[in-house]
């Protein structure tokens, strides 16, 4: 059984992102990049399933510029067996990524495809659902627990009323929630081993996928800075301020 995991290169979660002065987009110059945290969880879950004997191979795939190789090497160091980079300098939007993953899915024929539930840069939460729709596969989103038994996958997910358990026929698509697991620490020996693992590079043209952007970003602006607070001498002054200055929504 094969497991396919999609990973994305994003701005590190500890970095405070600034907008460019002309508002054309976020300023990513000299900014630390890393694997999307939800995708780390997806890789960890795939590796755990392989270690438990439920799968024989874990394949990681990323779409984007050549720098995404660093992200793929991190996934290989976590325990993935091989990697595929769909290299392109074009700005990739969720639908384009879903189409590329569908093409890779058709080539590799995995029984389980795992993605992070969303990327922390755009928070779209669309790619996994789009992939399942394009491939005609059952899906379990926001999974907090995953188990494979024979040709079926059982996934638990949090809903408003508690926990919902889904039973899916394989092949299937799963998107990982924060509570699914805690990713392992990548050790130096595993980083060295990852350098020898296979990493294949293809292009959207080879996969026969059109990745032309369908949406146009008009402007990016930072949130309005919060005004400084004030001190009042007593409760009477506080009530007066609240009465006179509080805005009614």
mmCIF file with all atom_site columns, C-alpha atoms in Angstrom, residues 62-177:
data_model
loop_
_atom_site.group_PDB
_atom_site.id
_atom_site.type_symbol
_atom_site.label_atom_id
_atom_site.label_alt_id
_atom_site.label_comp_id
_atom_site.label_asym_id
_atom_site.label_entity_id
_atom_site.label_seq_id
_atom_site.pdbx_PDB_ins_code
_atom_site.Cartn_x
_atom_site.Cartn_y
_atom_site.Cartn_z
_atom_site.occupancy
_atom_site.B_iso_or_equiv
_atom_site.pdbx_formal_charge
_atom_site.auth_seq_id
_atom_site.auth_comp_id
_atom_site.auth_asym_id
_atom_site.auth_atom_id
_atom_site.pdbx_PDB_model_num
ATOM 1   C CA . UNK A 1 62  ? 5.361   19.441 -3.174  1.00 0.00 ? 62  UNK A CA 1
ATOM 2   C CA . UNK A 1 63  ? 4.456   22.011 -5.820  1.00 0.00 ? 63  UNK A CA 1
ATOM 3   C CA . UNK A 1 64  ? 6.394   25.230 -6.278  1.00 0.00 ? 64  UNK A CA 1
ATOM 4   C CA . UNK A 1 65  ? 9.887   26.625 -6.921  1.00 0.00 ? 65  UNK A CA 1
ATOM 5   C CA . UNK A 1 66  ? 13.134  24.660 -6.648  1.00 0.00 ? 66  UNK A CA 1
ATOM 6   C CA . UNK A 1 67  ? 13.528  25.759 -3.005  1.00 0.00 ? 67  UNK A CA 1
ATOM 7   C CA . UNK A 1 68  ? 10.734  23.321 -2.146  1.00 0.00 ? 68  UNK A CA 1
ATOM 8   C CA . UNK A 1 69  ? 13.389  20.610 -2.299  1.00 0.00 ? 69  UNK A CA 1
ATOM 9   C CA . UNK A 1 70  ? 14.431  21.691 1.210   1.00 0.00 ? 70  UNK A CA 1
ATOM 10  C CA . UNK A 1 71  ? 10.907  21.032 2.457   1.00 0.00 ? 71  UNK A CA 1
ATOM 11  C CA . UNK A 1 72  ? 10.845  17.638 0.755   1.00 0.00 ? 72  UNK A CA 1
ATOM 12  C CA . UNK A 1 73  ? 14.207  16.711 2.279   1.00 0.00 ? 73  UNK A CA 1
ATOM 13  C CA . UNK A 1 74  ? 12.769  17.520 5.702   1.00 0.00 ? 74  UNK A CA 1
ATOM 14  C CA . UNK A 1 75  ? 9.875   15.160 5.004   1.00 0.00 ? 75  UNK A CA 1
ATOM 15  C CA . UNK A 1 76  ? 12.333  12.488 3.866   1.00 0.00 ? 76  UNK A CA 1
ATOM 16  C CA . UNK A 1 77  ? 14.305  12.986 7.074   1.00 0.00 ? 77  UNK A CA 1
ATOM 17  C CA . UNK A 1 78  ? 11.079  12.418 9.029   1.00 0.00 ? 78  UNK A CA 1
ATOM 18  C CA . UNK A 1 79  ? 10.811  8.987  7.423   1.00 0.00 ? 79  UNK A CA 1
ATOM 19  C CA . UNK A 1 80  ? 9.232   9.325  3.964   1.00 0.00 ? 80  UNK A CA 1
ATOM 20  C CA . UNK A 1 81  ? 10.697  6.984  1.341   1.00 0.00 ? 81  UNK A CA 1
ATOM 21  C CA . UNK A 1 82  ? 10.849  9.190  -1.752  1.00 0.00 ? 82  UNK A CA 1
ATOM 22  C CA . UNK A 1 83  ? 9.807   12.619 -2.967  1.00 0.00 ? 83  UNK A CA 1
ATOM 23  C CA . UNK A 1 84  ? 8.364   14.316 -6.034  1.00 0.00 ? 84  UNK A CA 1
ATOM 24  C CA . UNK A 1 85  ? 8.726   18.030 -6.781  1.00 0.00 ? 85  UNK A CA 1
ATOM 25  C CA . UNK A 1 86  ? 6.370   19.609 -9.303  1.00 0.00 ? 86  UNK A CA 1
ATOM 26  C CA . UNK A 1 87  ? 8.601   22.570 -10.092 1.00 0.00 ? 87  UNK A CA 1
ATOM 27  C CA . UNK A 1 88  ? 7.134   25.842 -11.306 1.00 0.00 ? 88  UNK A CA 1
ATOM 28  C CA . UNK A 1 89  ? 7.700   29.549 -10.680 1.00 0.00 ? 89  UNK A CA 1
ATOM 29  C CA . UNK A 1 90  ? 4.028   30.318 -11.363 1.00 0.00 ? 90  UNK A CA 1
ATOM 30  C CA . UNK A 1 91  ? 1.948   31.436 -8.396  1.00 0.00 ? 91  UNK A CA 1
ATOM 31  C CA . UNK A 1 92  ? -0.050  28.350 -7.475  1.00 0.00 ? 92  UNK A CA 1
ATOM 32  C CA . UNK A 1 93  ? -3.610  28.670 -6.216  1.00 0.00 ? 93  UNK A CA 1
ATOM 33  C CA . UNK A 1 94  ? -5.564  25.859 -4.493  1.00 0.00 ? 94  UNK A CA 1
ATOM 34  C CA . UNK A 1 95  ? -7.302  24.586 -7.633  1.00 0.00 ? 95  UNK A CA 1
ATOM 35  C CA . UNK A 1 96  ? -4.020  24.433 -9.568  1.00 0.00 ? 96  UNK A CA 1
ATOM 36  C CA . UNK A 1 97  ? -2.355  22.510 -6.717  1.00 0.00 ? 97  UNK A CA 1
ATOM 37  C CA . UNK A 1 98  ? -5.313  20.110 -6.560  1.00 0.00 ? 98  UNK A CA 1
ATOM 38  C CA . UNK A 1 99  ? -5.005  19.454 -10.301 1.00 0.00 ? 99  UNK A CA 1
ATOM 39  C CA . UNK A 1 100 ? -1.266  18.801 -9.978  1.00 0.00 ? 100 UNK A CA 1
ATOM 40  C CA . UNK A 1 101 ? -1.855  16.428 -7.066  1.00 0.00 ? 101 UNK A CA 1
ATOM 41  C CA . UNK A 1 102 ? -4.566  14.670 -9.089  1.00 0.00 ? 102 UNK A CA 1
ATOM 42  C CA . UNK A 1 103 ? -2.012  14.108 -11.877 1.00 0.00 ? 103 UNK A CA 1
ATOM 43  C CA . UNK A 1 104 ? 0.516   12.719 -9.386  1.00 0.00 ? 104 UNK A CA 1
ATOM 44  C CA . UNK A 1 105 ? -2.226  10.568 -7.850  1.00 0.00 ? 105 UNK A CA 1
ATOM 45  C CA . UNK A 1 106 ? -3.000  9.086  -11.272 1.00 0.00 ? 106 UNK A CA 1
ATOM 46  C CA . UNK A 1 107 ? 0.688   8.245  -11.772 1.00 0.00 ? 107 UNK A CA 1
ATOM 47  C CA . UNK A 1 108 ? 1.375   6.773  -8.345  1.00 0.00 ? 108 UNK A CA 1
ATOM 48  C CA . UNK A 1 109 ? -2.046  5.204  -7.545  1.00 0.00 ? 109 UNK A CA 1
ATOM 49  C CA . UNK A 1 110 ? -1.774  5.538  -3.742  1.00 0.00 ? 110 UNK A CA 1
ATOM 50  C CA . UNK A 1 111 ? -4.430  4.004  -1.504  1.00 0.00 ? 111 UNK A CA 1
ATOM 51  C CA . UNK A 1 112 ? -4.328  6.905  0.965   1.00 0.00 ? 112 UNK A CA 1
ATOM 52  C CA . UNK A 1 113 ? -3.590  10.575 0.263   1.00 0.00 ? 113 UNK A CA 1
ATOM 53  C CA . UNK A 1 114 ? -2.965  12.790 3.300   1.00 0.00 ? 114 UNK A CA 1
ATOM 54  C CA . UNK A 1 115 ? -2.755  16.581 3.356   1.00 0.00 ? 115 UNK A CA 1
ATOM 55  C CA . UNK A 1 116 ? -2.664  19.179 6.090   1.00 0.00 ? 116 UNK A CA 1
ATOM 56  C CA . UNK A 1 117 ? -6.146  20.625 6.622   1.00 0.00 ? 117 UNK A CA 1
ATOM 57  C CA . UNK A 1 118 ? -4.879  24.065 5.523   1.00 0.00 ? 118 UNK A CA 1
ATOM 58  C CA . UNK A 1 119 ? -1.732  26.088 4.908   1.00 0.00 ? 119 UNK A CA 1
ATOM 59  C CA . UNK A 1 120 ? -0.860  28.828 7.376   1.00 0.00 ? 120 UNK A CA 1
ATOM 60  C CA . UNK A 1 121 ? -0.008  31.343 4.640   1.00 0.00 ? 121 UNK A CA 1
ATOM 61  C CA . UNK A 1 122 ? -3.385  31.608 2.881   1.00 0.00 ? 122 UNK A CA 1
ATOM 62  C CA . UNK A 1 123 ? -5.627  29.543 5.233   1.00 0.00 ? 123 UNK A CA 1
ATOM 63  C CA . UNK A 1 124 ? -7.700  28.490 2.225   1.00 0.00 ? 124 UNK A CA 1
ATOM 64  C CA . UNK A 1 125 ? -8.621  24.984 3.452   1.00 0.00 ? 125 UNK A CA 1
ATOM 65  C CA . UNK A 1 126 ? -9.544  23.979 -0.108  1.00 0.00 ? 126 UNK A CA 1
ATOM 66  C CA . UNK A 1 127 ? -6.882  21.770 -1.697  1.00 0.00 ? 127 UNK A CA 1
ATOM 67  C CA . UNK A 1 128 ? -7.791  18.470 -0.007  1.00 0.00 ? 128 UNK A CA 1
ATOM 68  C CA . UNK A 1 129 ? -11.476 18.834 -0.780  1.00 0.00 ? 129 UNK A CA 1
ATOM 69  C CA . UNK A 1 130 ? -10.767 19.859 -4.382  1.00 0.00 ? 130 UNK A CA 1
ATOM 70  C CA . UNK A 1 131 ? -8.444  16.881 -4.866  1.00 0.00 ? 131 UNK A CA 1
ATOM 71  C CA . UNK A 1 132 ? -11.102 14.481 -3.571  1.00 0.00 ? 132 UNK A CA 1
ATOM 72  C CA . UNK A 1 133 ? -13.683 16.011 -5.925  1.00 0.00 ? 133 UNK A CA 1
ATOM 73  C CA . UNK A 1 134 ? -11.385 15.887 -8.973  1.00 0.00 ? 134 UNK A CA 1
ATOM 74  C CA . UNK A 1 135 ? -10.366 12.281 -8.298  1.00 0.00 ? 135 UNK A CA 1
ATOM 75  C CA . UNK A 1 136 ? -13.857 11.142 -7.274  1.00 0.00 ? 136 UNK A CA 1
ATOM 76  C CA . UNK A 1 137 ? -12.594 9.871  -3.907  1.00 0.00 ? 137 UNK A CA 1
ATOM 77  C CA . UNK A 1 138 ? -14.212 9.707  -0.452  1.00 0.00 ? 138 UNK A CA 1
ATOM 78  C CA . UNK A 1 139 ? -12.727 12.188 1.991   1.00 0.00 ? 139 UNK A CA 1
ATOM 79  C CA . UNK A 1 140 ? -12.311 12.741 5.719   1.00 0.00 ? 140 UNK A CA 1
ATOM 80  C CA . UNK A 1 141 ? -11.401 16.321 6.611   1.00 0.00 ? 141 UNK A CA 1
ATOM 81  C CA . UNK A 1 142 ? -10.023 17.623 9.921   1.00 0.00 ? 142 UNK A CA 1
ATOM 82  C CA . UNK A 1 143 ? -9.102  14.097 11.011  1.00 0.00 ? 143 UNK A CA 1
ATOM 83  C CA . UNK A 1 144 ? -7.995  13.737 14.642  1.00 0.00 ? 144 UNK A CA 1
ATOM 84  C CA . UNK A 1 145 ? -7.513  9.951  14.473  1.00 0.00 ? 145 UNK A CA 1
ATOM 85  C CA . UNK A 1 146 ? -6.825  7.601  11.561  1.00 0.00 ? 146 UNK A CA 1
ATOM 86  C CA . UNK A 1 147 ? -6.761  3.802  11.365  1.00 0.00 ? 147 UNK A CA 1
ATOM 87  C CA . UNK A 1 148 ? -6.561  1.422  8.396   1.00 0.00 ? 148 UNK A CA 1
ATOM 88  C CA . UNK A 1 149 ? -8.141  -2.023 8.407   1.00 0.00 ? 149 UNK A CA 1
ATOM 89  C CA . UNK A 1 150 ? -7.980  -3.999 5.179   1.00 0.00 ? 150 UNK A CA 1
ATOM 90  C CA . UNK A 1 151 ? -9.489  -1.945 2.364   1.00 0.00 ? 151 UNK A CA 1
ATOM 91  C CA . UNK A 1 152 ? -11.126 0.574  4.660   1.00 0.00 ? 152 UNK A CA 1
ATOM 92  C CA . UNK A 1 153 ? -9.982  3.666  6.520   1.00 0.00 ? 153 UNK A CA 1
ATOM 93  C CA . UNK A 1 154 ? -11.571 4.830  9.754   1.00 0.00 ? 154 UNK A CA 1
ATOM 94  C CA . UNK A 1 155 ? -11.209 8.496  10.639  1.00 0.00 ? 155 UNK A CA 1
ATOM 95  C CA . UNK A 1 156 ? -12.461 10.450 13.626  1.00 0.00 ? 156 UNK A CA 1
ATOM 96  C CA . UNK A 1 157 ? -13.076 14.183 13.348  1.00 0.00 ? 157 UNK A CA 1
ATOM 97  C CA . UNK A 1 158 ? -14.290 16.861 15.708  1.00 0.00 ? 158 UNK A CA 1
ATOM 98  C CA . UNK A 1 159 ? -17.669 18.431 14.944  1.00 0.00 ? 159 UNK A CA 1
ATOM 99  C CA . UNK A 1 160 ? -19.837 20.875 16.852  1.00 0.00 ? 160 UNK A CA 1
ATOM 100 C CA . UNK A 1 161 ? -21.655 18.089 18.679  1.00 0.00 ? 161 UNK A CA 1
ATOM 101 C CA . UNK A 1 162 ? -18.558 16.063 19.630  1.00 0.00 ? 162 UNK A CA 1
ATOM 102 C CA . UNK A 1 163 ? -16.729 13.402 17.594  1.00 0.00 ? 163 UNK A CA 1
ATOM 103 C CA . UNK A 1 164 ? -17.781 12.005 14.244  1.00 0.00 ? 164 UNK A CA 1
ATOM 104 C CA . UNK A 1 165 ? -16.366 8.691  12.974  1.00 0.00 ? 165 UNK A CA 1
ATOM 105 C CA . UNK A 1 166 ? -16.230 8.017  9.241   1.00 0.00 ? 166 UNK A CA 1
ATOM 106 C CA . UNK A 1 167 ? -15.565 4.708  7.491   1.00 0.00 ? 167 UNK A CA 1
ATOM 107 C CA . UNK A 1 168 ? -14.129 5.208  4.012   1.00 0.00 ? 168 UNK A CA 1
ATOM 108 C CA . UNK A 1 169 ? -13.437 2.766  1.214   1.00 0.00 ? 169 UNK A CA 1
ATOM 109 C CA . UNK A 1 170 ? -9.901  3.025  -0.146  1.00 0.00 ? 170 UNK A CA 1
ATOM 110 C CA . UNK A 1 171 ? -8.495  4.883  -1.980  1.00 0.00 ? 171 UNK A CA 1
ATOM 111 C CA . UNK A 1 172 ? -9.402  7.973  0.024   1.00 0.00 ? 172 UNK A CA 1
ATOM 112 C CA . UNK A 1 173 ? -8.272  11.500 0.889   1.00 0.00 ? 173 UNK A CA 1
ATOM 113 C CA . UNK A 1 174 ? -7.611  12.638 4.469   1.00 0.00 ? 174 UNK A CA 1
ATOM 114 C CA . UNK A 1 175 ? -6.773  16.114 5.764   1.00 0.00 ? 175 UNK A CA 1
ATOM 115 C CA . UNK A 1 176 ? -4.944  16.263 9.088   1.00 0.00 ? 176 UNK A CA 1
ATOM 116 C CA . UNK A 1 177 ? -6.067  18.271 12.089  1.00 0.00 ? 177 UNK A CA 1
#
